[in-house]
Coordinates of C-alpha atoms and ligand atoms in Angstrom, one line a residue:
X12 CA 80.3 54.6 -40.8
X13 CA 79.4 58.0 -42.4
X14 CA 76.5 59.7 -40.6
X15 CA 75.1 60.2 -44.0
X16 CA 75.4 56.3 -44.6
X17 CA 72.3 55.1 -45.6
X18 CA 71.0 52.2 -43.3
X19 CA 71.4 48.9 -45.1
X20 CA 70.5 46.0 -43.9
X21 CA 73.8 44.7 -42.8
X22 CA 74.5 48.0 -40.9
X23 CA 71.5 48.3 -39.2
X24 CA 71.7 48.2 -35.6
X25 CA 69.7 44.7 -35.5
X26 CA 72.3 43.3 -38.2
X27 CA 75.3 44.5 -36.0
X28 CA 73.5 43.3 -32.9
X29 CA 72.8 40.0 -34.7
X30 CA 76.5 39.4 -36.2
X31 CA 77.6 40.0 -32.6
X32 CA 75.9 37.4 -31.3
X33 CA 76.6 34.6 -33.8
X34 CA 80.3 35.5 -33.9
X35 CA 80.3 34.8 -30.2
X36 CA 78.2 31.5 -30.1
X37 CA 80.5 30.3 -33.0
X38 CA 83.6 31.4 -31.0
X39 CA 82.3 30.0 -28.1
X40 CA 81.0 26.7 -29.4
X41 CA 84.1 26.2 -31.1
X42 CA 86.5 26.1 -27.6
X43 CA 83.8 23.7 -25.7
X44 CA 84.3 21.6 -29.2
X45 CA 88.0 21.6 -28.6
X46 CA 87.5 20.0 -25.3
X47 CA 83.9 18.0 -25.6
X48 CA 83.0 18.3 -29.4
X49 CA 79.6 15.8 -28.2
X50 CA 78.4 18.9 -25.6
X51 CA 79.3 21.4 -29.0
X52 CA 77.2 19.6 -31.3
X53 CA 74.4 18.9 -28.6
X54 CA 73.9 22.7 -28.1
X55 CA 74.2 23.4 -31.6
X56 CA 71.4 20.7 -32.2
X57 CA 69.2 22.1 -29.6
X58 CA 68.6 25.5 -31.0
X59 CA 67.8 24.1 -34.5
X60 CA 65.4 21.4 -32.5
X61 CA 63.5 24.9 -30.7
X62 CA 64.1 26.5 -34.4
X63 CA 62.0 23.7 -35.7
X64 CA 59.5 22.9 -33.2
X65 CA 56.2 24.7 -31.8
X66 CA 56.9 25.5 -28.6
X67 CA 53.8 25.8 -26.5
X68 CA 54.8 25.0 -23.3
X69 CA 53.4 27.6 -21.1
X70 CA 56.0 27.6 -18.8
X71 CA 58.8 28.0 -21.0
X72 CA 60.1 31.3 -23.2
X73 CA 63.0 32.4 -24.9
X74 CA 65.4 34.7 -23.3
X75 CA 67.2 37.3 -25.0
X76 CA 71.0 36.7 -26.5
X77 CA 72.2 39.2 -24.2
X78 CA 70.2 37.0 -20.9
X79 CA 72.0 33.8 -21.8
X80 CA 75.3 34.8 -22.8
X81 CA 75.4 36.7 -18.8
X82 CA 75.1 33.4 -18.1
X83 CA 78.4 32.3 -19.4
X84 CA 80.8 33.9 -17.4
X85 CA 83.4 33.8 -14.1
X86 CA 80.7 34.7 -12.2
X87 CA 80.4 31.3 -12.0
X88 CA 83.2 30.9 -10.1
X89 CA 82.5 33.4 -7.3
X90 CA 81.4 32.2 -3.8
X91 CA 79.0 34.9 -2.0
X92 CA 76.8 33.1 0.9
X93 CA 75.4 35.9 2.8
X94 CA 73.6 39.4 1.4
X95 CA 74.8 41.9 -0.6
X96 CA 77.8 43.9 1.5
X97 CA 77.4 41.3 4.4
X98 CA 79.5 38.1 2.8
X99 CA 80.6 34.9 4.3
X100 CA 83.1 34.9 1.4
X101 CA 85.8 37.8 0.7
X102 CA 86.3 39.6 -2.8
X103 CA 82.0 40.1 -3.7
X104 CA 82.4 43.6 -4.4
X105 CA 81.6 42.4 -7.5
X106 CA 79.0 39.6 -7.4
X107 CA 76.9 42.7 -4.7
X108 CA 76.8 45.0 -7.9
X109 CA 75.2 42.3 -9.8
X110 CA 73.0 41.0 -6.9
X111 CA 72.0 45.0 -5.7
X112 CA 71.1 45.7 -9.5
X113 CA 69.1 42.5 -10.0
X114 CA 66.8 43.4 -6.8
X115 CA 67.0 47.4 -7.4
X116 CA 65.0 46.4 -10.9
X117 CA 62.9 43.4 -9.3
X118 CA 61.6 45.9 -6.5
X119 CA 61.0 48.8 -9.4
X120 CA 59.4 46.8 -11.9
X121 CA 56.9 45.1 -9.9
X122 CA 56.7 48.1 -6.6
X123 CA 58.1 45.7 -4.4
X124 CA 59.5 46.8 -0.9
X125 CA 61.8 44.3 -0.8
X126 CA 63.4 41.9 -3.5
X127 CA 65.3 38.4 -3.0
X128 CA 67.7 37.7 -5.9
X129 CA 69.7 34.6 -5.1
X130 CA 67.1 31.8 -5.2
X131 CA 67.8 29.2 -8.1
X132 CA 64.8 28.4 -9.3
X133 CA 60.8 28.8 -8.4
X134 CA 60.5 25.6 -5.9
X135 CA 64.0 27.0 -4.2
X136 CA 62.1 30.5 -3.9
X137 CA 58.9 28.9 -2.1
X138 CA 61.4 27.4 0.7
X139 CA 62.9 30.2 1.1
X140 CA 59.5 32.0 1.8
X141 CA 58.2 28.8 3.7
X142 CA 60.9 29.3 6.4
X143 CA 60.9 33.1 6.3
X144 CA 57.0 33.0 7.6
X145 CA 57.6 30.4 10.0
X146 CA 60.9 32.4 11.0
X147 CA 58.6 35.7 11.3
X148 CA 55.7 34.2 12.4
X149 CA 56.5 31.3 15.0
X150 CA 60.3 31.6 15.6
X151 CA 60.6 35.4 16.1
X152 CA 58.1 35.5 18.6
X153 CA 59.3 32.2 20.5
X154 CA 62.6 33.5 21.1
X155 CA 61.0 36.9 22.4
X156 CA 59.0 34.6 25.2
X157 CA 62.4 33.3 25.9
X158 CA 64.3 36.3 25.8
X159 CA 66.8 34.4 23.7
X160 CA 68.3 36.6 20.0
X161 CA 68.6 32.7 18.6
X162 CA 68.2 29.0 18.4
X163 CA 71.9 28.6 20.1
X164 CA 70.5 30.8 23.6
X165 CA 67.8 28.0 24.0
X166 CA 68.1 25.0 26.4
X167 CA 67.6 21.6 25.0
X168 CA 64.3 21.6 26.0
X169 CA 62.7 24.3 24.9
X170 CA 64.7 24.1 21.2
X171 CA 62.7 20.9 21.4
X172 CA 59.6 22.8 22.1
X173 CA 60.3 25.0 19.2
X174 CA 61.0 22.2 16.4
X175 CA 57.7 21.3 17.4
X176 CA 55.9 24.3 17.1
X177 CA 57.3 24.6 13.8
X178 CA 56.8 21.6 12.0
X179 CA 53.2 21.8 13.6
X180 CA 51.9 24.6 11.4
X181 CA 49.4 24.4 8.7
X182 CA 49.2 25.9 4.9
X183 CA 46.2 26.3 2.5
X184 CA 47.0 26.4 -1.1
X185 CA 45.1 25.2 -4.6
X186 CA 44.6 21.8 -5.2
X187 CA 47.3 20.4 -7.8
X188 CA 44.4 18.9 -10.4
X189 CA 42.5 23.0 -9.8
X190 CA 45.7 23.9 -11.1
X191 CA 48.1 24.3 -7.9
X192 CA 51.9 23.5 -8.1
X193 CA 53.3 20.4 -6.1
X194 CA 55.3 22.9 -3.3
X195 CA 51.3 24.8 -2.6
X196 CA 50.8 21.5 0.1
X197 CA 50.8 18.6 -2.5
X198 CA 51.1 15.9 0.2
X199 CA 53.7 13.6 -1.2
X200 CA 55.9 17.3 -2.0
X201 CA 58.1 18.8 1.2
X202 CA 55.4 21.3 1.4
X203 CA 52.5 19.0 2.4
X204 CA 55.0 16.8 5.0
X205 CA 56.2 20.0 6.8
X206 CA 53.1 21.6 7.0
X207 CA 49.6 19.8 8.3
X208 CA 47.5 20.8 4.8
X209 CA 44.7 21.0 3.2
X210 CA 43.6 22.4 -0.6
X211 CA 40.9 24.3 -2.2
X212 CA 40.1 23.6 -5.8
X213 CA 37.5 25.3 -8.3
X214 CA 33.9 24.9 -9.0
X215 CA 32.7 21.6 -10.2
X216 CA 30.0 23.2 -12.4
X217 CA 32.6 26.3 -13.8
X218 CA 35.9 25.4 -13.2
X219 CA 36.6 28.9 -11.6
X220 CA 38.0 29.3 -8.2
X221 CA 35.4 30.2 -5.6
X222 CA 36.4 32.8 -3.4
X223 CA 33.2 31.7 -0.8
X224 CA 34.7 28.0 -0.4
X225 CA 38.2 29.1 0.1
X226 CA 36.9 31.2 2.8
X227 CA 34.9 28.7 4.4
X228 CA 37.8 26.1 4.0
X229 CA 40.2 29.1 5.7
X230 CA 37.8 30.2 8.5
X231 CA 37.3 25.8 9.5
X232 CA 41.6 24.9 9.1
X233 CA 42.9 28.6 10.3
X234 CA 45.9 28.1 8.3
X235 CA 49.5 30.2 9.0
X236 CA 50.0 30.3 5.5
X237 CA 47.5 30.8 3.0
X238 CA 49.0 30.3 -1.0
X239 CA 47.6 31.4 -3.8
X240 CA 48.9 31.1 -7.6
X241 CA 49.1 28.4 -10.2
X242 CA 50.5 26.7 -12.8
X243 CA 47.6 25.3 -14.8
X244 CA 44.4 27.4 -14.4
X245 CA 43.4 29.7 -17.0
X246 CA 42.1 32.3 -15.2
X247 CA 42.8 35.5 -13.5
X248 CA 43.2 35.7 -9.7
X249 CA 41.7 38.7 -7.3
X250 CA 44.7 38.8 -5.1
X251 CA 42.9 41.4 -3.0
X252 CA 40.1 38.9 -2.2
X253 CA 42.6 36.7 -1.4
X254 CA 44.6 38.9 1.3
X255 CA 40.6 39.5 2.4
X256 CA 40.2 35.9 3.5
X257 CA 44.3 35.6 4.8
X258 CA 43.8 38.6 7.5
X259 CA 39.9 37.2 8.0
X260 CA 41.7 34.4 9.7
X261 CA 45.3 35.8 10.4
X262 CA 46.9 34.1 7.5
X263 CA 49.9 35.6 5.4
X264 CA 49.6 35.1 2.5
X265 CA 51.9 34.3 -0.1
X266 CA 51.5 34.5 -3.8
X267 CA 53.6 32.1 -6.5
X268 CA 53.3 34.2 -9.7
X269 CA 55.8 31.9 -11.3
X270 CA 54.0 32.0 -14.2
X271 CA 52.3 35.0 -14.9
X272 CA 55.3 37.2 -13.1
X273 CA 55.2 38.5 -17.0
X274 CA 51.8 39.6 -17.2
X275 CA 52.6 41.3 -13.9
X276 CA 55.4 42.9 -15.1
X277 CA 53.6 44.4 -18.3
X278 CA 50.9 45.8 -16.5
X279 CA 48.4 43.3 -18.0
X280 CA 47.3 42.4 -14.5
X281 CA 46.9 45.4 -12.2
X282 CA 44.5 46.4 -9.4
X283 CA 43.1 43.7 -7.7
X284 CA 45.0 41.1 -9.9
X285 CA 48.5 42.9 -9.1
X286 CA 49.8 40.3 -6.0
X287 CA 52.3 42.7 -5.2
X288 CA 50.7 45.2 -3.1
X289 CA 48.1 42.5 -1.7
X290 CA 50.2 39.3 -0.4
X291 CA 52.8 39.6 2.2
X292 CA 55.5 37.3 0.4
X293 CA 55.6 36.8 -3.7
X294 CA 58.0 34.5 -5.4
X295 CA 58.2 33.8 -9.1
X296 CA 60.1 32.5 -11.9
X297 CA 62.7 34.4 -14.0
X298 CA 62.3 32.1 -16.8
X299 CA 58.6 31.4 -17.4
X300 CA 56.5 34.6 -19.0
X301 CA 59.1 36.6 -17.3
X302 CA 61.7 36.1 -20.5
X303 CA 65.1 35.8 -17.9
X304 CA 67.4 32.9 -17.1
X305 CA 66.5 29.7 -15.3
X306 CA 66.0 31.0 -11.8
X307 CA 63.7 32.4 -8.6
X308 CA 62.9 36.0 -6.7
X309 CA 61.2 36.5 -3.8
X310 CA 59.5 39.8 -3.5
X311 CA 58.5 40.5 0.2
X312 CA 56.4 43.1 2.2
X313 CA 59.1 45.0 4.6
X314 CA 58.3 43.3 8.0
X315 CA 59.6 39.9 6.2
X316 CA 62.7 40.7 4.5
X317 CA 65.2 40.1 7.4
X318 CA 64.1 36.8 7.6
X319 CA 63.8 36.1 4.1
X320 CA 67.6 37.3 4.0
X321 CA 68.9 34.1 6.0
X322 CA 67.6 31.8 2.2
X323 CA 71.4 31.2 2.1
X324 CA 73.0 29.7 3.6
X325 CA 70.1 28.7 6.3
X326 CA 67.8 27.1 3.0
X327 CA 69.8 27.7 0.1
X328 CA 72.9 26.4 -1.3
X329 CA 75.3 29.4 -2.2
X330 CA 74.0 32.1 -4.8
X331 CA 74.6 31.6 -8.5
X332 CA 76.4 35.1 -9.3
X333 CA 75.9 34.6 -12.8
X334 CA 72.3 33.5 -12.8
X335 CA 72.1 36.6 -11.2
X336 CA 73.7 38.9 -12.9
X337 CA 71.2 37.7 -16.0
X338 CA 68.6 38.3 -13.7
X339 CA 69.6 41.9 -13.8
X340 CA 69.8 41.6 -17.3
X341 CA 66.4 40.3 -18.1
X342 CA 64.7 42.8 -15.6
X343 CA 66.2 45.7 -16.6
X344 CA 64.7 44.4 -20.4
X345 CA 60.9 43.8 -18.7
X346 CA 61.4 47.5 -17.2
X347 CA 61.6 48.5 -20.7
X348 CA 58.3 50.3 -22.5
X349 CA 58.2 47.1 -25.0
X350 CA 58.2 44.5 -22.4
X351 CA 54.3 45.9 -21.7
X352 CA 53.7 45.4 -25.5
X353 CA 54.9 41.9 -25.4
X354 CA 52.6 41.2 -22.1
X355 CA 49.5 42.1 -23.9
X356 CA 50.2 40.1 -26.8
X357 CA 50.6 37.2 -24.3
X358 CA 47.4 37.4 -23.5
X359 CA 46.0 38.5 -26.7
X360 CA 47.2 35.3 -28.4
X361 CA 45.7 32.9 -25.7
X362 CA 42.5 35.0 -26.1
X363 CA 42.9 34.0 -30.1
X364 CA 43.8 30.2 -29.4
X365 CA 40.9 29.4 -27.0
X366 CA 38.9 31.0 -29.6
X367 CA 40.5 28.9 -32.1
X368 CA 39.2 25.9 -30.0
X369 CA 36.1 26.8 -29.2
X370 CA 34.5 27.7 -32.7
X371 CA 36.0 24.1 -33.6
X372 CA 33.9 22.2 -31.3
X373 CA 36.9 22.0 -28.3
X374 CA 36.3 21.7 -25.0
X375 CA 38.4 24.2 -22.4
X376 CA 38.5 24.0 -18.5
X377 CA 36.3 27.1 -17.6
X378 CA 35.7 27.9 -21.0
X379 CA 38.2 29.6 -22.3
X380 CA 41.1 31.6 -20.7
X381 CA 41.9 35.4 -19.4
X382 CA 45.9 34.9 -19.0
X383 CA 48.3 33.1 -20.7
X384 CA 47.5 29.5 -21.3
X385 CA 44.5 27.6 -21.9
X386 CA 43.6 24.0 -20.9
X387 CA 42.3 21.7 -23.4
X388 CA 40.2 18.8 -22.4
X389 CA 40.8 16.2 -25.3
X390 CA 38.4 13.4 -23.6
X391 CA 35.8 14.7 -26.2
X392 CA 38.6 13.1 -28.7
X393 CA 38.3 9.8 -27.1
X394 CA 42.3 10.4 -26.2
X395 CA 44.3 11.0 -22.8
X396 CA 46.3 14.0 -22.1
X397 CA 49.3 11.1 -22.7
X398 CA 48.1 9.9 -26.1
X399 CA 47.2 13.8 -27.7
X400 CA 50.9 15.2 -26.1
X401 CA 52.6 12.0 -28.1
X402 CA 50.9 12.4 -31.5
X403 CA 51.0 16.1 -31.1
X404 CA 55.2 15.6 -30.6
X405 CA 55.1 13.5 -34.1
X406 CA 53.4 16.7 -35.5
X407 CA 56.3 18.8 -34.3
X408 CA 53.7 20.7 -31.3
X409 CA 55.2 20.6 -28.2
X410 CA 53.2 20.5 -25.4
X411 CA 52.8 18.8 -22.1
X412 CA 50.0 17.0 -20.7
X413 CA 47.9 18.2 -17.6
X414 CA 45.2 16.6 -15.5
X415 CA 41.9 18.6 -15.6
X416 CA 40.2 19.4 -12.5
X417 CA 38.4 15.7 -11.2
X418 CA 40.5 14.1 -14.2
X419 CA 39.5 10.0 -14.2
X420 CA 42.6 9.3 -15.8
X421 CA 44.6 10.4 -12.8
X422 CA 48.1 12.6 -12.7
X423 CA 50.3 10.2 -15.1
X424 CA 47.7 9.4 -18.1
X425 CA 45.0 12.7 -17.7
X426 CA 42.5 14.4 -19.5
X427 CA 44.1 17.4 -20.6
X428 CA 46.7 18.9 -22.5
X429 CA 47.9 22.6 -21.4
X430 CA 49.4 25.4 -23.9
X431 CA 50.5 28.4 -23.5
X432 CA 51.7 31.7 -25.8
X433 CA 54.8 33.3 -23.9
X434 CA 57.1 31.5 -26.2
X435 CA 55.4 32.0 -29.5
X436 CA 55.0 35.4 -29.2
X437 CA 58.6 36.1 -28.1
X438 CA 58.8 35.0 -32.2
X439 CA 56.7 37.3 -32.9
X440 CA 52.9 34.9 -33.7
X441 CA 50.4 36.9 -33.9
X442 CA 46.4 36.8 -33.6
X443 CA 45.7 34.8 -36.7
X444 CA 48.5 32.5 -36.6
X445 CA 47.6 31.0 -32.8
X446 CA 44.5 30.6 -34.5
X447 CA 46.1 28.5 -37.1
X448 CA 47.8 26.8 -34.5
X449 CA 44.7 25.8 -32.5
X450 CA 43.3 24.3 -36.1
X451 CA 46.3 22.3 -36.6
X452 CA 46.4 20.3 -32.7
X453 CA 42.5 20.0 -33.7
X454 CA 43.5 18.2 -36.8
X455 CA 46.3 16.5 -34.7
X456 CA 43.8 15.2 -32.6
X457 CA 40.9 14.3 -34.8
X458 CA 42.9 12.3 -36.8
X459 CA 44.6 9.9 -33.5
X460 CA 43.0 6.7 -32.5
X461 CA 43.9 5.4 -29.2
X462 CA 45.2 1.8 -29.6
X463 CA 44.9 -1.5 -27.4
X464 CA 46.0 -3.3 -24.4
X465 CA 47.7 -6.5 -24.6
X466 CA 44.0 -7.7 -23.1
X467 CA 42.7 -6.1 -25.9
X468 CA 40.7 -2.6 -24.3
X469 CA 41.3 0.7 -25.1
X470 CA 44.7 1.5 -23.8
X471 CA 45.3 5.2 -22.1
X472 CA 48.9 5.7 -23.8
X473 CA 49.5 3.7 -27.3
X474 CA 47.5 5.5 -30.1
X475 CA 47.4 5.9 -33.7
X476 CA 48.0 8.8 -36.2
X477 CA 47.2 8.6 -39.2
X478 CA 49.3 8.4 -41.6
X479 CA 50.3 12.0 -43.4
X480 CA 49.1 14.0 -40.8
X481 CA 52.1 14.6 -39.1
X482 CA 54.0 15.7 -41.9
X483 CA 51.4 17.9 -43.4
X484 CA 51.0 19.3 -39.9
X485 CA 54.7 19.8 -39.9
X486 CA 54.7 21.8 -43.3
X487 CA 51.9 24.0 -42.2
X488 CA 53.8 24.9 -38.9
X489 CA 57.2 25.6 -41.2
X490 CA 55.8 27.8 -42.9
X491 CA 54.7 29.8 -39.6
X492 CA 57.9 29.1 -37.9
X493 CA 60.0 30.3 -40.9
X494 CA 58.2 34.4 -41.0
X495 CA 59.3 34.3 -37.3
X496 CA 62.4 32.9 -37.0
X497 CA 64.3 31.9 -33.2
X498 CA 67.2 35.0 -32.8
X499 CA 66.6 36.3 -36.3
X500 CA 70.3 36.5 -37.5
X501 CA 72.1 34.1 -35.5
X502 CA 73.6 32.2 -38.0
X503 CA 76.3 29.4 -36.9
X504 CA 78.4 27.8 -39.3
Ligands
LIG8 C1 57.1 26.4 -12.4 C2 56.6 26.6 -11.1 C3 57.4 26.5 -10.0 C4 58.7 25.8 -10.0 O1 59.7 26.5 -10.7 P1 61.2 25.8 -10.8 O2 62.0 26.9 -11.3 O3 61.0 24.7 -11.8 O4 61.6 25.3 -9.5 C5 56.9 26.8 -8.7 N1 55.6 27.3 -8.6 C6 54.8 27.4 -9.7 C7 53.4 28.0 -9.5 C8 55.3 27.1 -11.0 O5 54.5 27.2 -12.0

């Protein structure tokens, strides 16, 4: 191309970017056909399925072309248990690039002193920082008393001794139905049988958390870990608060950002609401508000890095080099000037949906939201969270249901259904169209009747919707979905 050329639009860098990436997914669709044509078609059928549908899942996203395609490579193949230059395996020159770049751009982005790259996912990164605190806190300085450097130089006895020390340690984290995860002390999770715990929730009367209770909960339990973080509460967290009440009672605290690790990233949440510089240990997500691949980080203050080092092989299974080596990929993209852009129109759109709600009459847990997804209470629709998510997926809005803080109808059937913006605005929704949105799941709703029991009472997951609605709801969302189309470009054939 002439330096003169003019741009067209099919030698623009976006078109050449975008002809790229179709060329390979139709080259590589077409040799996984050639040996399971059913896994071929599956994949092709799930993009147009995403293409189609409203995503508003607030856990999930879309990473970038260049993210997932990382993914498919021989660093698959690789073996690597250990830490970058200090290998169980032989040949990782290789898989350490990949590894050392993916933590080099973790510890930038977010200011980190120390970044963890191998876990697979979020749950996999809480273990890992589970058993790096006990290692710190209750290991480390039993084997000091004992003048032993590990388990192996302890008698019988007193390795005994120190099983039980460890499994007799207590955590503090937020109460699944406040909007906790299962792995924050959830008894029937690993986190609330290896740990004695107990939970703090929010305020009955606002639905926010109150920083006075968790204090009085942490100064009565004296917990060794105190969690903070969430996957269902619409609100902002003041981390430094937080790390207030851990060292009132000589907690460490640990922070699961799993999903906001975005709005962390883009500098929507500093100060105060930054968890980096307050908490001793963060983990997160790659693949929630983040925008990477499927996977987990662990971000931790110096003094816990050696032990959070042993996650594999001591917790983890061995690392996934190419899950890694997208990791690197989608953090060096978040370190990029846009990435704050997209962060603030995170936040911007939920700001626009649970104003969407509100002026139609909609109830929200605390009122409306100040991160990235907002919790609708439907029970003012005479529905469960079970029967709105169903009639919202005949409408073509995906969502999933949620309890509500107290929720009558319990964990399976609840109260609530929970939505976020990541994934939309990756596509590029703006302002007036989340507002749009939150009109059409209002219509959704209006417009479903729950249905009966065999004994004939109202039953908490058959309803009705009336006829047309999902269709019309379905145009209306086309039309949206068609200005912002899913990798603009990819085109297979
Ligand atoms: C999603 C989530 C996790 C779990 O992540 P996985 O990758 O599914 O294991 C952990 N903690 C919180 C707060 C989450 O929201």
């Amino acid at each position: 191309m002439s330096e003169n050329a003019a741009a067209t639009p099919t030698d623009s860098p976006e078109a050449v970017q975008a002809g790229l990436v179709s060329s390979a997914y139709q080259q590589a669709l077409e040799v996984i056909a050639g040996v399971e044509p059913r896994v071929a078609e599956a994949t092709r059928q799930e993009l147009a399925d995403q293409r189609a549908s409203l995503k508003l899942i607030a856990s999930e996203n879309y990473a970038s072309p260049a993210v997932l395609l990382t993914m498919g490579t021989w660093f698959s193949d690789k073996y690597a248990e250990g830490t970058v230059g200090h290998r169980f395996y032989a040949g990782c020159q290789n898989v350490d690039t990949v590894e050392a770049l993916a933590a080099e751009h973790a510890r930038e982005l977010f200011g980190a002193e120390y970044a963890y790259a191998q876990p697979h996912s979020g749950i996999d990164a809480n273990l890992v920082a589970f058993w790096s605190i006990l290692a710190h806190r209750v290991e480390g300085p039993w084997l000091e008393k004992y003048g032993a450097k590990n388990v192996n130089e302890l008698s019988e006895e007193d390795w005994e001794s120190l099983r039980h020390e460890l499994g007799n340690q207590r955590l503090l984290g937020m109460s699944l139905d406040a909007g906790g995860h299962l792995t924050h002390g959830f008894r029937p999770n690993i986190s609330g049988k290896m740990f004695h715990q107990q939970q703090y929730g929010t305020d009955p009367q606002t639905g926010l958390l109150d920083y006075d209770a968790v204090r009085a909960k942490a100064k009565e339990f004296r917990p060794l870990v105190l969690v903070a973080g969430y996957s269902a509460y619409p609100r902002r967290v003041n981390f430094a608060k937080m790390r207030e009440i851990a060292d009132e009672v000589g907690a460490t605290l640990m922070v699961d950002m799993a999903h906001f690790a975005g709005l962390v990233a883009g500098k929507v949440f500093t100060g105060d609401e930054d968890p980096v510089p307050h908490a001793h240990v963060v983990t997160t997500t790659t693949h929630k508000s983040l925008r990477g691949p499927r996977g987990g980080l662990v971000l931790a203050q110096e003094e816990y890095a050696p032990s959070v080092d042993r996650g594999c092989p001591m917790v983890l299974g061995g690392p996934l080099s190419h899950v890694m080596a997208a990791k690197a990929v989608a953090l060096a993209e978040a370190r990029q000037p846009s990435f704050a852009g997209y962060a603030q129109r995170i936040a911007d759109n939920a700001t626009s949906l649970a104003d969407g709600f509100l002026s139609r009459g909609a109830n929200l847990v605390t009122g409306g939201t100040d991160n990235h997804l907002v919790l609708l209470d439907v029970s003012s629709f005479g529905l469960t969270g079970r029967q709105a998510e169903s009639a919202l997926l005949d409408a073509g809005v995906v969502t999933n249901r949620n309890s509500v803080p107290a929720d009558p109808n319990g964990a399976w059937y609840t109260s609530g259904i929970r939505l976020g913006t990541p994934a939309l605005t990756t596509r590029g929704f703006g302002h007036d169209e989340f507002d749009q949105v939150a009109a059409l799941i209002v219509d959704v709703l209006k417009s479903t009747t729950p249905g009966t029991t065999k004994a004939g009472g109202p039953s908490k997951a058959s309803y009705r919707l009336e006829d047309g609605v999902a269709d019309k709801t379905r145009a209306a969302s086309a039309e949206m979905l068609d200005k912002h189309p899913l990798y603009p470009g990819l085109e297979l054939v």
